[in-house]
Amino acid sequence: MTATAATRYLYLTRHGEATEDESELTAVGRRQAVLLGKRLRGVPLSAVHHGPLPRTAQTARLIGEQLDGVPAHLCEAAGDYVPHTPERAELPADSADHLLDFVHRFPAAERERGPLLARQAVERFTGPVEGSEDRHELVVTHNFLIGWLVREILGAPDWRWLGLNHGNAALTVLRYPAPGRPASVVFWNDMAHLSSELRWTGLGPELRDMP
C-alpha cells in the first residue's frame, strides 16, 4: 500500500530587530514580533521552531504569546550560520570578489559547520508530510537560512542564497505538496502586518522609503 502524503506549509520569519550587540530585541523588534504573532492567529500552526540565539528565542516567545497553545521548540538547525561557502568558480565573475569577501568575514568554524546544519534544516523542515493532514509550521530564524531554503525550493545554484535578504519579522511561506507536484514559494518577505515605520529593518537604509 502506498503511503499518503499531505502538504507542508513552511512559514519562515527572521527575528525582530535586535540591539547592536544582538543580545536582545529592540523596542521595534518586540513590536514587530507581536504584530507577526497577531497575523498568524488564524493559521493552524502545529509548532514554532526557533534557533538558539536570544534574538530568535525572544521573537518566538513574543509570537507564541499571541497564539493559542502552539508549542515552541529550540532547534540548532534554525540557527545563524553560513549554509554554503562558494568557490570562486561557482560565482559570476563580476561579483565574485564582493561575495567571497562577504562570506569570509564569518568565522571559519561557522562556515565549516554550516553545511551540516543546512542539510539538517532541509531534512527537518521541507518536503511533503506523511498522512492526510496538511501541516503548518513556523520557523523563527535568520536571514541566511531563509535564503538557503528559498534557494533550495527553487532549485537554484548553491551560492544563490547570497543576495536573498529578508526583513526583520517579515513573512515568507513555502509550500511542499504531495509528490508529483512542484513545490512553490507562496509569498516572500511579506510585511503587510507591519506599519510603515516598522518595515525594512535589517536591510539597507536605501530601502526604508519603499512602500
CSV table of C-alpha atoms in Angstrom, one decimal:
chain,number,residue,atom,x,y,z
A,1,MET,CA,0.0,0.0,0.0
A,2,THR,CA,1.3,3.4,-1.0
A,3,ALA,CA,1.6,5.9,1.9
A,4,THR,CA,-0.4,9.1,1.5
A,5,ALA,CA,1.3,12.4,1.7
A,6,ALA,CA,-0.1,15.8,2.6
A,7,THR,CA,1.0,19.4,2.0
A,8,ARG,CA,3.5,21.1,4.3
A,9,TYR,CA,3.2,24.9,4.6
A,10,LEU,CA,6.5,26.2,6.0
A,11,TYR,CA,6.3,29.8,7.4
A,12,LEU,CA,9.6,31.5,7.7
A,13,THR,CA,10.5,34.7,9.6
A,14,ARG,CA,13.6,36.5,10.5
A,15,HIS,CA,13.9,37.5,14.1
A,16,GLY,CA,12.8,41.1,15.1
A,17,GLU,CA,15.2,43.9,15.0
A,18,ALA,CA,18.0,43.3,17.5
A,19,THR,CA,20.2,45.6,19.6
A,20,GLU,CA,23.7,46.4,18.2
A,21,ASP,CA,25.3,43.7,20.3
A,22,GLU,CA,22.5,41.3,19.2
A,23,SER,CA,21.8,40.3,22.9
A,24,GLU,CA,18.1,41.1,22.8
A,25,LEU,CA,15.4,42.7,20.7
A,26,THR,CA,14.9,46.4,20.4
A,27,ALA,CA,11.5,48.0,21.2
A,28,VAL,CA,10.9,48.0,17.4
A,29,GLY,CA,11.8,44.3,17.3
A,30,ARG,CA,9.4,43.5,20.1
A,31,ARG,CA,6.6,45.3,18.3
A,32,GLN,CA,7.4,43.5,15.1
A,33,ALA,CA,7.2,40.1,16.7
A,34,VAL,CA,3.9,40.9,18.4
A,35,LEU,CA,2.3,42.1,15.2
A,36,LEU,CA,3.5,39.0,13.4
A,37,GLY,CA,2.1,36.8,16.1
A,38,LYS,CA,-1.3,38.5,15.7
A,39,ARG,CA,-1.2,38.0,11.9
A,40,LEU,CA,-0.6,34.3,12.5
A,41,ARG,CA,-3.5,33.8,14.9
A,42,GLY,CA,-5.8,32.3,12.2
A,43,VAL,CA,-3.1,29.9,10.9
A,44,PRO,CA,-3.4,26.3,12.1
A,45,LEU,CA,0.2,26.2,13.3
A,46,SER,CA,1.3,22.9,14.9
A,47,ALA,CA,4.7,24.2,16.1
A,48,VAL,CA,7.0,27.1,16.3
A,49,HIS,CA,10.7,26.3,15.8
A,50,HIS,CA,13.4,28.8,16.7
A,51,GLY,CA,17.2,29.0,16.7
A,52,PRO,CA,19.3,29.1,19.9
A,53,LEU,CA,20.3,32.8,19.9
A,54,PRO,CA,18.5,35.2,22.2
A,55,ARG,CA,17.0,37.3,19.3
A,56,THR,CA,15.3,34.3,17.8
A,57,ALA,CA,14.2,32.9,21.1
A,58,GLN,CA,12.7,36.2,22.2
A,59,THR,CA,10.9,36.7,18.9
A,60,ALA,CA,9.5,33.2,19.1
A,61,ARG,CA,8.3,33.8,22.6
A,62,LEU,CA,6.5,37.0,21.7
A,63,ILE,CA,4.9,35.4,18.7
A,64,GLY,CA,3.8,32.5,20.8
A,65,GLU,CA,2.1,34.7,23.3
A,66,GLN,CA,-0.3,35.8,20.5
A,67,LEU,CA,-1.1,32.2,19.6
A,68,ASP,CA,-3.3,29.6,21.3
A,69,GLY,CA,-1.2,26.9,22.8
A,70,VAL,CA,1.2,26.3,19.9
A,71,PRO,CA,4.3,24.6,21.3
A,72,ALA,CA,7.8,26.1,20.7
A,73,HIS,CA,10.9,24.0,20.0
A,74,LEU,CA,14.5,25.1,20.1
A,75,CYS,CA,16.3,23.8,17.0
A,76,GLU,CA,20.0,24.2,16.3
A,77,ALA,CA,19.4,23.8,12.6
A,78,ALA,CA,17.3,27.0,12.8
A,79,GLY,CA,20.3,29.0,14.0
A,80,ASP,CA,22.6,31.6,12.5
A,81,TYR,CA,25.3,30.1,10.2
A,82,VAL,CA,26.8,30.2,6.7
A,83,PRO,CA,24.9,27.4,4.8
A,84,HIS,CA,27.4,27.2,1.9
A,85,THR,CA,30.8,28.8,1.2
A,86,PRO,CA,31.1,29.0,-2.6
A,87,GLU,CA,34.2,28.5,-4.6
A,88,ARG,CA,35.2,31.3,-7.0
A,89,ALA,CA,34.4,29.2,-10.0
A,90,GLU,CA,30.7,29.0,-8.8
A,91,LEU,CA,30.2,32.7,-8.8
A,92,PRO,CA,29.6,35.3,-11.5
A,93,ALA,CA,33.0,36.8,-12.4
A,94,ASP,CA,31.8,40.4,-11.9
A,95,SER,CA,30.6,39.8,-8.4
A,96,ALA,CA,32.9,37.0,-7.1
A,97,ASP,CA,35.3,39.3,-5.2
A,98,HIS,CA,32.5,41.0,-3.4
A,99,LEU,CA,30.6,37.8,-2.5
A,100,LEU,CA,33.8,36.0,-1.3
A,101,ASP,CA,34.8,38.9,0.8
A,102,PHE,CA,31.4,38.9,2.5
A,103,VAL,CA,31.3,35.2,3.2
A,104,HIS,CA,34.9,35.1,4.6
A,105,ARG,CA,34.0,37.7,7.2
A,106,PHE,CA,32.4,35.0,9.2
A,107,PRO,CA,34.5,32.7,11.5
A,108,ALA,CA,35.9,29.6,9.9
A,109,ALA,CA,34.2,27.3,12.4
A,110,GLU,CA,30.8,28.8,11.5
A,111,ARG,CA,31.5,28.2,7.8
A,112,GLU,CA,32.7,24.7,8.3
A,113,ARG,CA,29.7,23.6,10.4
A,114,GLY,CA,27.1,25.5,8.4
A,115,PRO,CA,26.6,22.9,5.5
A,116,LEU,CA,25.8,20.2,8.0
A,117,LEU,CA,23.2,22.3,9.8
A,118,ALA,CA,21.8,23.4,6.5
A,119,ARG,CA,21.2,19.8,5.5
A,120,GLN,CA,19.6,19.1,8.8
A,121,ALA,CA,17.2,22.1,8.3
A,122,VAL,CA,16.2,20.8,4.8
A,123,GLU,CA,15.6,17.3,6.2
A,124,ARG,CA,13.6,18.6,9.1
A,125,PHE,CA,11.5,21.4,7.7
A,126,THR,CA,11.0,20.7,4.0
A,127,GLY,CA,9.1,18.3,1.7
A,128,PRO,CA,5.6,16.8,2.0
A,129,VAL,CA,4.4,15.2,5.2
A,130,GLU,CA,3.1,11.7,5.8
A,131,GLY,CA,-0.6,11.2,6.3
A,132,SER,CA,-3.6,13.0,5.1
A,133,GLU,CA,-3.4,16.2,7.3
A,134,ASP,CA,-1.7,19.3,6.0
A,135,ARG,CA,1.0,20.7,8.3
A,136,HIS,CA,1.6,24.3,9.1
A,137,GLU,CA,4.9,25.1,10.9
A,138,LEU,CA,6.7,28.4,11.7
A,139,VAL,CA,10.5,28.7,11.8
A,140,VAL,CA,11.9,31.8,13.5
A,141,THR,CA,15.4,32.0,12.2
A,142,HIS,CA,17.9,34.2,10.5
A,143,ASN,CA,18.5,35.8,7.1
A,144,PHE,CA,20.9,33.2,5.8
A,145,LEU,CA,18.8,30.1,6.5
A,146,ILE,CA,15.7,31.7,4.9
A,147,GLY,CA,17.8,32.5,1.8
A,148,TRP,CA,19.1,28.9,1.7
A,149,LEU,CA,15.6,27.3,2.0
A,150,VAL,CA,14.2,29.6,-0.7
A,151,ARG,CA,17.2,28.8,-3.0
A,152,GLU,CA,16.6,25.1,-2.3
A,153,ILE,CA,12.9,25.1,-3.2
A,154,LEU,CA,13.6,26.9,-6.4
A,155,GLY,CA,16.5,24.5,-7.4
A,156,ALA,CA,18.9,27.5,-7.7
A,157,PRO,CA,22.7,27.1,-7.5
A,158,ASP,CA,24.0,26.6,-4.0
A,159,TRP,CA,25.7,30.0,-3.9
A,160,ARG,CA,22.4,31.8,-4.7
A,161,TRP,CA,21.4,32.0,-1.0
A,162,LEU,CA,23.6,35.1,-1.2
A,163,GLY,CA,21.6,38.2,-2.3
A,164,LEU,CA,18.3,37.0,-0.8
A,165,ASN,CA,17.8,39.5,2.0
A,166,HIS,CA,14.9,39.2,4.4
A,167,GLY,CA,13.4,42.0,6.6
A,168,ASN,CA,13.0,41.6,10.4
A,169,ALA,CA,9.7,39.9,11.2
A,170,ALA,CA,8.7,39.7,7.6
A,171,LEU,CA,7.0,36.5,6.4
A,172,THR,CA,7.8,34.0,3.8
A,173,VAL,CA,5.7,30.9,3.1
A,174,LEU,CA,6.9,27.8,1.2
A,175,ARG,CA,4.5,25.1,0.0
A,176,TYR,CA,5.5,21.4,-0.4
A,177,PRO,CA,2.6,19.5,-1.9
A,178,ALA,CA,2.3,15.7,-2.4
A,179,PRO,CA,5.0,14.1,-4.7
A,180,GLY,CA,4.5,14.7,-8.4
A,181,ARG,CA,3.5,18.4,-7.9
A,182,PRO,CA,6.1,21.2,-7.8
A,183,ALA,CA,6.9,22.9,-4.5
A,184,SER,CA,6.5,26.7,-4.6
A,185,VAL,CA,7.1,30.0,-2.9
A,186,VAL,CA,3.6,31.3,-1.8
A,187,PHE,CA,5.0,34.7,-0.9
A,188,TRP,CA,8.3,36.2,0.0
A,189,ASN,CA,9.4,38.9,2.6
A,190,ASP,CA,5.8,40.0,3.2
A,191,MET,CA,5.5,42.9,5.6
A,192,ALA,CA,1.7,43.6,5.4
A,193,HIS,CA,1.4,43.1,9.2
A,194,LEU,CA,3.9,45.8,9.9
A,195,SER,CA,3.2,49.5,10.0
A,196,SER,CA,5.3,51.6,7.7
A,197,GLU,CA,7.8,52.7,10.4
A,198,LEU,CA,8.4,49.0,11.3
A,199,ARG,CA,9.2,47.8,7.8
A,200,TRP,CA,12.5,47.2,6.1
A,201,THR,CA,14.6,47.0,9.2
A,202,GLY,CA,17.5,44.6,8.9
A,203,LEU,CA,18.1,45.7,5.3
A,204,GLY,CA,20.0,48.6,3.8
A,205,PRO,CA,18.9,52.1,4.7
A,206,GLU,CA,18.2,52.8,1.0
A,207,LEU,CA,15.2,50.5,1.2
A,208,ARG,CA,13.5,52.3,4.2
A,209,ASP,CA,11.5,54.6,1.9
A,210,MET,CA,10.0,51.7,-0.1
A,211,PRO,CA,6.2,51.0,0.4
